[in-house]
CSV table of N, CA and C in Angstrom, one decimal:
chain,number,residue,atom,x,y,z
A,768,UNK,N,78.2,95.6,98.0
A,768,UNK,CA,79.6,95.7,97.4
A,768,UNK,C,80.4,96.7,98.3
A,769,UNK,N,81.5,96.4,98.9
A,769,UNK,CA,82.7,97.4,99.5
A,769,UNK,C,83.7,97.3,98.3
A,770,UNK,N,84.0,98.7,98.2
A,770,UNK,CA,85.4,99.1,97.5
A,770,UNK,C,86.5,99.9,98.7
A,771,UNK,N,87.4,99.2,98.2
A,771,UNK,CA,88.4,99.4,99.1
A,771,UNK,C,90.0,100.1,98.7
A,772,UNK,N,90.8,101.0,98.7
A,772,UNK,CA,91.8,101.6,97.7
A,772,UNK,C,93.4,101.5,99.1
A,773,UNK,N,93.9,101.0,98.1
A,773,UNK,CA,95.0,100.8,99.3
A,773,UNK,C,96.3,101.6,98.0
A,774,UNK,N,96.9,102.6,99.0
A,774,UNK,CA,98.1,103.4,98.3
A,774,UNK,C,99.2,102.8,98.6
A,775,UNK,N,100.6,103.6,97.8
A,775,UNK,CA,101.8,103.4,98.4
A,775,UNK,C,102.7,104.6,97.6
A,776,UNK,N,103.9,105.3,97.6
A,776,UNK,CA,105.0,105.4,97.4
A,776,UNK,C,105.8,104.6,97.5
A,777,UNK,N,106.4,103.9,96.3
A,777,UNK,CA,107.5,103.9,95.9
A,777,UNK,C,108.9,104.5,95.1
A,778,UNK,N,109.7,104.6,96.0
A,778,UNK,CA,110.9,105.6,95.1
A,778,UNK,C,111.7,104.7,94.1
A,779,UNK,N,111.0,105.0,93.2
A,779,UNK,CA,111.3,104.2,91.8
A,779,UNK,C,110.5,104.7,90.7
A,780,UNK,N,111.2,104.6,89.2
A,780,UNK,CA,110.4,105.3,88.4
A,780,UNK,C,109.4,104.3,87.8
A,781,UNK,N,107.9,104.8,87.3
A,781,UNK,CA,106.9,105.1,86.9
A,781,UNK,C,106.7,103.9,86.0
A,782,UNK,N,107.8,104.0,85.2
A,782,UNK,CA,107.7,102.5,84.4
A,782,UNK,C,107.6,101.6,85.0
A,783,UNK,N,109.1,101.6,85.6
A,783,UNK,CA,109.5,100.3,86.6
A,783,UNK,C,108.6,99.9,87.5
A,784,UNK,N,107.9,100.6,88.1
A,784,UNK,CA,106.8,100.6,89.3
A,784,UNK,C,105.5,99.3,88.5
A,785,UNK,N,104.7,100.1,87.2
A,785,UNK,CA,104.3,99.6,86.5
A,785,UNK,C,104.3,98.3,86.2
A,786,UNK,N,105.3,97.9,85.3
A,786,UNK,CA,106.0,97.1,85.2
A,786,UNK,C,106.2,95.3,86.0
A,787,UNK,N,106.6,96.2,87.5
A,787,UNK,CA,106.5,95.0,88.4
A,787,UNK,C,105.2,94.7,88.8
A,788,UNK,N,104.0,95.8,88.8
A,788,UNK,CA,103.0,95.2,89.6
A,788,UNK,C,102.0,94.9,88.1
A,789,UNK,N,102.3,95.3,87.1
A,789,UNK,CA,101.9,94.2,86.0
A,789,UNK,C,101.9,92.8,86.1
A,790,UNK,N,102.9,92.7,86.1
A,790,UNK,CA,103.7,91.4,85.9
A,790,UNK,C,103.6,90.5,87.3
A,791,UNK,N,102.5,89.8,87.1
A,791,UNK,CA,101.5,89.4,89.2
A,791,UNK,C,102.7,87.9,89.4
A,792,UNK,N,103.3,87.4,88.7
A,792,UNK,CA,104.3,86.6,89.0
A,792,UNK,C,105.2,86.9,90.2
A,793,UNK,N,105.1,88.4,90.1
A,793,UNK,CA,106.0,88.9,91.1
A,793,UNK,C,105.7,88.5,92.5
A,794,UNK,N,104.0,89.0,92.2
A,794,UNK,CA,103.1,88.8,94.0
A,794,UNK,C,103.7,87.5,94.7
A,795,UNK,N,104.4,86.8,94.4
A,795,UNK,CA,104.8,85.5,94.9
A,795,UNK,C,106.1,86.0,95.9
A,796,UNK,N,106.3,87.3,95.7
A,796,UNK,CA,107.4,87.6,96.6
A,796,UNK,C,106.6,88.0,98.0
A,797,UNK,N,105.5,88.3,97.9
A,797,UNK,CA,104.9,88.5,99.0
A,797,UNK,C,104.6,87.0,100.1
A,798,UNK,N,104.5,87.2,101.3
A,798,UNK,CA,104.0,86.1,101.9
A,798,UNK,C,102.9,85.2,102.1
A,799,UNK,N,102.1,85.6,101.5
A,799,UNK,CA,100.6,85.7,101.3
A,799,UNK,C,100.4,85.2,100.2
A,800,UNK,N,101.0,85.2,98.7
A,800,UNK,CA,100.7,84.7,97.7
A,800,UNK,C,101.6,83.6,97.5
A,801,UNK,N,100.8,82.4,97.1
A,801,UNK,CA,101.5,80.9,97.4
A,801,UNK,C,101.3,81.0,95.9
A,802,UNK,N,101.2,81.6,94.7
A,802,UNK,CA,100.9,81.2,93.2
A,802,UNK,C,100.5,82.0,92.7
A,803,UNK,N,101.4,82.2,91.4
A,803,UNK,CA,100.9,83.4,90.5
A,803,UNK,C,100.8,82.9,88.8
A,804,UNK,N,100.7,82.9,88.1
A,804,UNK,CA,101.1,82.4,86.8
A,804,UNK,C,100.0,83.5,86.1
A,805,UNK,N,100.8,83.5,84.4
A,805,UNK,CA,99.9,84.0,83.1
A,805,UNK,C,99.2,82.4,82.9
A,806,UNK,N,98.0,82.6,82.6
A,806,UNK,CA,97.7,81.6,81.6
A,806,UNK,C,97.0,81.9,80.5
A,807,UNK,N,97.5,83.1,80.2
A,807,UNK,CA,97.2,83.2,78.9
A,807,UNK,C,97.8,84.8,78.7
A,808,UNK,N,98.3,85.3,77.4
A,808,UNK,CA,98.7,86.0,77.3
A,808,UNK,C,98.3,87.1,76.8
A,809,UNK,N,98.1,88.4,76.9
A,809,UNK,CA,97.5,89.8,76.5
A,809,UNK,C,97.6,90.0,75.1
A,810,UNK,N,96.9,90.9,74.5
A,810,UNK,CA,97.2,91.7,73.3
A,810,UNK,C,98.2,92.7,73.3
A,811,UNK,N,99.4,92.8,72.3
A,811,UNK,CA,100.3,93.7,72.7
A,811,UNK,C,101.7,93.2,73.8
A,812,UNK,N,101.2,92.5,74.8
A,812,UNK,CA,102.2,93.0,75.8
A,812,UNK,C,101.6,91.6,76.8
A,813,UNK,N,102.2,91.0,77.1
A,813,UNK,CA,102.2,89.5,77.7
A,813,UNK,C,100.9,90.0,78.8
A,814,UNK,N,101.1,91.0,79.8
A,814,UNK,CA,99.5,91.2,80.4
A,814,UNK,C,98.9,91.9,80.2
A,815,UNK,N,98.6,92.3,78.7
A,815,UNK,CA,98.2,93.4,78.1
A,815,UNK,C,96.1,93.0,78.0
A,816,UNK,N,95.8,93.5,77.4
A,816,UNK,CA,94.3,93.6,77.5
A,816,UNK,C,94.3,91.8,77.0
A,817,UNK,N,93.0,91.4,77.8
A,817,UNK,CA,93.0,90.1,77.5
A,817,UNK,C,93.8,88.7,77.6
A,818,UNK,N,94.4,89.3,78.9
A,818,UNK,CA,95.3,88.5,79.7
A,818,UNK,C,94.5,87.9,81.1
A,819,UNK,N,94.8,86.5,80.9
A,819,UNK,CA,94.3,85.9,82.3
A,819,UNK,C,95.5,85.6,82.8
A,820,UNK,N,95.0,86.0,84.2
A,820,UNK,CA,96.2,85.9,85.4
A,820,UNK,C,95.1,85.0,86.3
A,821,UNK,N,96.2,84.0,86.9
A,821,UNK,CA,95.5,82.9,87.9
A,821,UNK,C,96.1,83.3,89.5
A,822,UNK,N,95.8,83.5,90.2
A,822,UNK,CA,96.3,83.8,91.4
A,822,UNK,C,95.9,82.7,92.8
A,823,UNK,N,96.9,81.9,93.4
A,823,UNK,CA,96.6,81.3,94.9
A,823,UNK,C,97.3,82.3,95.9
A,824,UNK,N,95.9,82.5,96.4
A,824,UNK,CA,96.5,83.4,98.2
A,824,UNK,C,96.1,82.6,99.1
A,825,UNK,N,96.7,82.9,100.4
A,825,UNK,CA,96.8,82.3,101.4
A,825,UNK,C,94.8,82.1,101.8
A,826,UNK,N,93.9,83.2,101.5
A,826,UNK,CA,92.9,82.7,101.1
A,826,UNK,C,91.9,82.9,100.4
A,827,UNK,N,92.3,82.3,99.2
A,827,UNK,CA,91.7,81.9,98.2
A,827,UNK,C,92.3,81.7,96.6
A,828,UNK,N,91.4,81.4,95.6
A,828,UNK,CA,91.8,81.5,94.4
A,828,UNK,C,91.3,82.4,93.2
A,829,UNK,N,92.0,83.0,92.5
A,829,UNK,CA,91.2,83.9,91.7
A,829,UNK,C,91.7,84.2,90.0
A,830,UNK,N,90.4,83.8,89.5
A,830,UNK,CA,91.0,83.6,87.7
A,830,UNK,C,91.1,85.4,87.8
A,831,UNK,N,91.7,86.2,86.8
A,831,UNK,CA,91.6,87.3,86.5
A,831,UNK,C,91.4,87.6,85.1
A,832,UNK,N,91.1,88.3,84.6
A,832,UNK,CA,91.2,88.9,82.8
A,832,UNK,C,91.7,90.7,83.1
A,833,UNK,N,92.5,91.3,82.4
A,833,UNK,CA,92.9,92.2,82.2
A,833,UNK,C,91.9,92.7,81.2
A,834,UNK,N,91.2,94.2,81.8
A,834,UNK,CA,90.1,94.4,80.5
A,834,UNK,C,91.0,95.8,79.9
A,835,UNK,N,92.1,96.4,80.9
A,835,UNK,CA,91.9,98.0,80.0
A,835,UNK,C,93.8,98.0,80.3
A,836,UNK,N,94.9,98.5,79.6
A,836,UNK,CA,96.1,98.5,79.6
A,836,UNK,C,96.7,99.4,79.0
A,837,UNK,N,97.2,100.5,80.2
A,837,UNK,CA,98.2,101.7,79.3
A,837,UNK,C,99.1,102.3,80.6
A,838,UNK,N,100.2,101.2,79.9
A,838,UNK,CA,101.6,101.6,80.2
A,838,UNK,C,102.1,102.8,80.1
A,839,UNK,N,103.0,103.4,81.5
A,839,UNK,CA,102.9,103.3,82.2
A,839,UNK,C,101.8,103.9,83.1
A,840,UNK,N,100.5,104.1,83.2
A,840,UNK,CA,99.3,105.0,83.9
A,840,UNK,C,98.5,104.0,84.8
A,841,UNK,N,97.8,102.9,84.0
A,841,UNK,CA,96.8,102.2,84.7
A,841,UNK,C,96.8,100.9,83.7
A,842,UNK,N,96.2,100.1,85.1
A,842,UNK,CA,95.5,99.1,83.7
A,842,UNK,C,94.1,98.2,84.8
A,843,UNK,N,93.3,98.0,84.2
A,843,UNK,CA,91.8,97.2,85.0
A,843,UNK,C,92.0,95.7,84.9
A,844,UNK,N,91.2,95.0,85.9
A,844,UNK,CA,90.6,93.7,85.3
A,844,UNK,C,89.6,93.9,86.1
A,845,UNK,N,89.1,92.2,86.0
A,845,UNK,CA,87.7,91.8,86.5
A,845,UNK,C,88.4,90.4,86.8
A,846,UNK,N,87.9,90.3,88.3
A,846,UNK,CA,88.0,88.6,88.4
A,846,UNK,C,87.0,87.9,87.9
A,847,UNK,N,87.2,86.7,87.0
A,847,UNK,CA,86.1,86.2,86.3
A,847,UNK,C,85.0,85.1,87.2
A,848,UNK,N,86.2,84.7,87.6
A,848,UNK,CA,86.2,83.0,88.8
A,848,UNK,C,86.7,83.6,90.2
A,849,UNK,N,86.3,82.8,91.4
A,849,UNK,CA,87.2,82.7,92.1
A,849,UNK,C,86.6,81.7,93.3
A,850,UNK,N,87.4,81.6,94.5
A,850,UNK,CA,87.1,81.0,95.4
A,850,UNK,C,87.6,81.3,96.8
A,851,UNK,N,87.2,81.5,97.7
A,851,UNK,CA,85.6,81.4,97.9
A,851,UNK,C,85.0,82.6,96.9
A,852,UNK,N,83.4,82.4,96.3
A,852,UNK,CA,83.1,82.7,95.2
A,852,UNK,C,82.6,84.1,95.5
A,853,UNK,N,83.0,85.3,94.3
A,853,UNK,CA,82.9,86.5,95.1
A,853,UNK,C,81.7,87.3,93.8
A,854,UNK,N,81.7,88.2,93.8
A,854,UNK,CA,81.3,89.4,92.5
A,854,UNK,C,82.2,90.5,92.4
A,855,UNK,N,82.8,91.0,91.4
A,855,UNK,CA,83.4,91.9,91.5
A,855,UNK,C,83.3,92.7,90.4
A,856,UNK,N,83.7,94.0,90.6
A,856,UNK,CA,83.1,95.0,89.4
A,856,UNK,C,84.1,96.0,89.0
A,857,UNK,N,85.1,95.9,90.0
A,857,UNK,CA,86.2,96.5,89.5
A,857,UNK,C,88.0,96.1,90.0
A,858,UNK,N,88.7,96.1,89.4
A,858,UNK,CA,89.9,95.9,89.6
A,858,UNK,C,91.2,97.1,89.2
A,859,UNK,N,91.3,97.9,89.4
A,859,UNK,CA,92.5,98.7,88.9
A,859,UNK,C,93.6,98.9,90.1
A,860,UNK,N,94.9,99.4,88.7
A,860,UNK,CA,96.2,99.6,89.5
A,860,UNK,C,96.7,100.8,88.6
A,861,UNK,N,96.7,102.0,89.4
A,861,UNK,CA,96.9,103.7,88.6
A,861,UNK,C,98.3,103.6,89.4
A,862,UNK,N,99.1,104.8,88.6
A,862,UNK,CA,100.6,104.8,88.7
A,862,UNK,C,100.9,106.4,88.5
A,863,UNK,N,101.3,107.3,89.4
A,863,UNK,CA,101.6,108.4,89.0
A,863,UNK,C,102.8,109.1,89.3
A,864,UNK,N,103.6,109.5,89.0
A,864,UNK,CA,104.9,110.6,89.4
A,864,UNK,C,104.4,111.5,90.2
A,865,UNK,N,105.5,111.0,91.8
A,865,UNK,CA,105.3,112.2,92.2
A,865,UNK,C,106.3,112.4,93.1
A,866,UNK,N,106.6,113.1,93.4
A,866,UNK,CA,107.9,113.5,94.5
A,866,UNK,C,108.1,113.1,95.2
A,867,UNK,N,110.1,111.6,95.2
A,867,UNK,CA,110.0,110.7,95.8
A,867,UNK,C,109.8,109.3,95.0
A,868,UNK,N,109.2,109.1,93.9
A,868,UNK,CA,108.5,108.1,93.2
A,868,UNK,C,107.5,108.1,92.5
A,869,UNK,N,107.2,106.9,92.4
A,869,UNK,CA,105.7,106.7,92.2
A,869,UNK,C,104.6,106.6,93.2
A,870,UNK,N,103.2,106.8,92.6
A,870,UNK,CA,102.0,106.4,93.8
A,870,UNK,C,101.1,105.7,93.1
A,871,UNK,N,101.3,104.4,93.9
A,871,UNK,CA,100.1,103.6,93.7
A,871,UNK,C,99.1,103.5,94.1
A,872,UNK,N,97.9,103.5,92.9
A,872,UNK,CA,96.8,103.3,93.7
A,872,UNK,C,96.2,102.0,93.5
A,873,UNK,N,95.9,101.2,94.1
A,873,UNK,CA,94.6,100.1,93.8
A,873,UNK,C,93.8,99.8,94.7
A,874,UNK,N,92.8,99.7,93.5
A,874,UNK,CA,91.7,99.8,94.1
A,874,UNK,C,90.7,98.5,93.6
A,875,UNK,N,89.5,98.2,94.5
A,875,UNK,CA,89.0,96.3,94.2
A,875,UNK,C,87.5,97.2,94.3
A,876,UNK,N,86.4,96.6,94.0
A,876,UNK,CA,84.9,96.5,94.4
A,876,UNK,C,84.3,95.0,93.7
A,877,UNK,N,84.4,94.7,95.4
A,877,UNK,CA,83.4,93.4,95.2
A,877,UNK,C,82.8,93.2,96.7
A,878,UNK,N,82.4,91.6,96.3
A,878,UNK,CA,82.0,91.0,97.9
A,878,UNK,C,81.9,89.8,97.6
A,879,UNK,N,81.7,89.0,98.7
A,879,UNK,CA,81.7,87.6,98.8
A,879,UNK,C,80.3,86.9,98.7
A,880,UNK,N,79.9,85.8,97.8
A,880,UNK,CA,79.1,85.8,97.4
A,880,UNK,C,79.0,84.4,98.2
A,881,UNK,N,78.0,84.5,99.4
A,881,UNK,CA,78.3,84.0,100.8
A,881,UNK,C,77.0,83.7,101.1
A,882,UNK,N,76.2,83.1,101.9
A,882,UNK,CA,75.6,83.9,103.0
A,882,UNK,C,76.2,84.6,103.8
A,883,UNK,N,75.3,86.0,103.9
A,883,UNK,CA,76.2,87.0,104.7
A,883,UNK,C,77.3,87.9,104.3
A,884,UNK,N,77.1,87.8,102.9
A,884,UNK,CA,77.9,88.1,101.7
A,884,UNK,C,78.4,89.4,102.4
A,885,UNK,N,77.6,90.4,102.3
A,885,UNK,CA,77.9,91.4,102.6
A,885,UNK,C,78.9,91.8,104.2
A,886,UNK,N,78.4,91.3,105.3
A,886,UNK,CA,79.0,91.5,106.6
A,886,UNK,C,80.3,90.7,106.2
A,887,UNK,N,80.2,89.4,105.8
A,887,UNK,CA,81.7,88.8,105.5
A,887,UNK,C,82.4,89.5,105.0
A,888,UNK,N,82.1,90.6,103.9
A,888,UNK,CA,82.8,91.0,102.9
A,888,UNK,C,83.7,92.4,103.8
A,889,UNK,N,82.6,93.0,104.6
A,889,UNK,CA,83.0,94.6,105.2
A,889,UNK,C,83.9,94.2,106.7
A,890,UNK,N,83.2,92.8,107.6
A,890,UNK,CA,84.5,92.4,108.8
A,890,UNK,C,85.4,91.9,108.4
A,891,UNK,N,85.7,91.2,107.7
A,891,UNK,CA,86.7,90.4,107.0
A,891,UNK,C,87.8,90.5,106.1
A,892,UNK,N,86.9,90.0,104.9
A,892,UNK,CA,87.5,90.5,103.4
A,892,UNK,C,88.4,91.4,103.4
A,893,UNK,N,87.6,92.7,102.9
A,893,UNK,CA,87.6,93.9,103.0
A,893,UNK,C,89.2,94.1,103.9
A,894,UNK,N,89.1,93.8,104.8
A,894,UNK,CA,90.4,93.8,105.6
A,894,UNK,C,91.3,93.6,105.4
A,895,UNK,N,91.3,91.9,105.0
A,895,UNK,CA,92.4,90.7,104.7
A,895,UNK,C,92.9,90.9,103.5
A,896,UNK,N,92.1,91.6,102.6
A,896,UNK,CA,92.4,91.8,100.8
A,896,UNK,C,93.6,93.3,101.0
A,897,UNK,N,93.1,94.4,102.3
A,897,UNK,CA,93.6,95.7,101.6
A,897,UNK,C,94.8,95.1,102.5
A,898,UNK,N,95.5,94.3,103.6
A,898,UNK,CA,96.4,93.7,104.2
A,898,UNK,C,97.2,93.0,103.0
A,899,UNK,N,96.7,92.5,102.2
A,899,UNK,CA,97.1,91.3,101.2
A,899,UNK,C,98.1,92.4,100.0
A,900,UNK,N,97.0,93.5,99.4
A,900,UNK,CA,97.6,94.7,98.9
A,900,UNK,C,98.8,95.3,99.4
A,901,UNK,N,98.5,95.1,100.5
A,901,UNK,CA,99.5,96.2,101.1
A,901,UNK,C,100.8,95.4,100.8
A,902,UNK,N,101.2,94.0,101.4
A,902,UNK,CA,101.9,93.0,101.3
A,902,UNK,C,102.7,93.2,100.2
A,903,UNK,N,101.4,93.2,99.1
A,903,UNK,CA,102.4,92.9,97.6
A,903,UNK,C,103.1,94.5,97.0
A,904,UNK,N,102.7,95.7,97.6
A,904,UNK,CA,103.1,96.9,97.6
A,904,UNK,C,104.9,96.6,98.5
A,905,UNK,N,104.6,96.3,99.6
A,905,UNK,CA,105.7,96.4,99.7
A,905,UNK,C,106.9,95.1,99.9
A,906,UNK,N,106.2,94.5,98.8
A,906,UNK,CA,107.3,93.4,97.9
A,906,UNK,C,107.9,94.0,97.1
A,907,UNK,N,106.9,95.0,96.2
A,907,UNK,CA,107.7,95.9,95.1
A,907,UNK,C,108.0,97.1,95.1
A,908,UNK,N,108.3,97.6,96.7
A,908,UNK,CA,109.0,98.4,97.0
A,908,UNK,C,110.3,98.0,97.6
A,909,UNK,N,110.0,96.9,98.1
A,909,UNK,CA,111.7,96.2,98.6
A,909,UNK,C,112.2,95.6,97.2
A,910,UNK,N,111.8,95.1,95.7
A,910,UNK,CA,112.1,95.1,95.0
A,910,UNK,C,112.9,96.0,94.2
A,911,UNK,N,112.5,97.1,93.8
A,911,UNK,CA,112.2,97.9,93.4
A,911,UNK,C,113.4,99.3,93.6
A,912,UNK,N,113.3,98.9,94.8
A,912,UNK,CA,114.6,100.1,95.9
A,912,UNK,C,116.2,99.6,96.6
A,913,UNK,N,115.9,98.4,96.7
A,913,UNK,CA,117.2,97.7,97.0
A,913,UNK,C,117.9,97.6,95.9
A,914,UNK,N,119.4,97.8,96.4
A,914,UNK,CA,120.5,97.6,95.9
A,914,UNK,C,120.7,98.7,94.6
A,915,UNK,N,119.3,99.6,94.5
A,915,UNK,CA,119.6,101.0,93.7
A,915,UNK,C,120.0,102.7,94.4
A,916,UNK,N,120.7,102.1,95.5
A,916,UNK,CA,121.3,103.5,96.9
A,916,UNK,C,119.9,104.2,96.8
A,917,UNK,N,119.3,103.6,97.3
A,917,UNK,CA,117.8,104.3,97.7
A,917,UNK,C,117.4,103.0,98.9
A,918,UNK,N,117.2,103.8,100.1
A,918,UNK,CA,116.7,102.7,101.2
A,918,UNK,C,114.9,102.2,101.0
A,919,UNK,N,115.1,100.9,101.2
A,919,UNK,CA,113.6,100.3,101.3
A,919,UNK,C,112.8,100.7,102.4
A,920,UNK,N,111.6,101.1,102.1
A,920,UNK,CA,111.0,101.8,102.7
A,920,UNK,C,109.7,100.9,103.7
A,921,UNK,N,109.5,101.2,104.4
A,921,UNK,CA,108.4,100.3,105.3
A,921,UNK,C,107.3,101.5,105.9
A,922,UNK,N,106.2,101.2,105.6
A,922,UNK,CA,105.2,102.2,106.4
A,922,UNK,C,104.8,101.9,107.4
């Protein structure tokens, strides 16, 4: 299993931050994500605990469930399904105030359940996924910061 945690600052508040990367419909702003949809809706709060999120990336497919949800701080899933077929054990996205914005963390542990699961997972994967993060971070920091007299930020 590699776990992998990819950050960001965004200058935006805490909710808002929250908020957009809840809401994975968004990830379609990124170029990497060809498909996002709910297909099914949370308790409480449309991606609240017990929300399946379906996701198409450029590579691959992934059912999701939302297992843990508290606005604005964090919230978990588990991918249940996916393709190419993986194991995963953790999914979170933490959200904190700090000087400047918010800071995001997320963070994945899995691997590809392959032959060679493992090396595919640490040359590859592992790579292509914290690239893929990064992507949809700064979708919703060009979201997020434009057009509110605060410049979009690029790392």
């Amino acid at each position: 299993m590699e776990t992998l945690t990819v950050r960001r600052v965004i200058a935006a508040p805490i909710a808002e931050v929250f908020d957009w990367c809840a809401t994975t419909t968004n990830y379609t702003r990124s170029p990497l994500i060809l498909r996002a949809r709910l297909a099914r809706a949370g308790a409480g709060a449309p991606y609240g605990v017990g929300a399946v999120r379906l996701h198409t990336w450029a590579i691959g497919w992934f059912r999701e469930r939302v297992t843990s949800y508290h606005p604005p701080y964090d919230f978990d899933y588990t991918v249940e399904r996916s393709f190419p077929p993986s194991r995963h054990e953790l999914g979170r996205m933490t959200f904190t105030e700090v000087a400047g914005g918010t800071e995001v963390a997320w963070t994945t542990t899995f691997q590809v359940r392959l032959p060679f699961g493992a090396t595919i997972t640490r040359v590859f994967a592992k790579p292509v996924i914290a690239h893929t993060f990064g992507k949809i971070l700064d979708a919703a920091d060009t979201a997020l910061t434009a057009g509110h007299g605060r410049p979009a930020r690029r790392p």
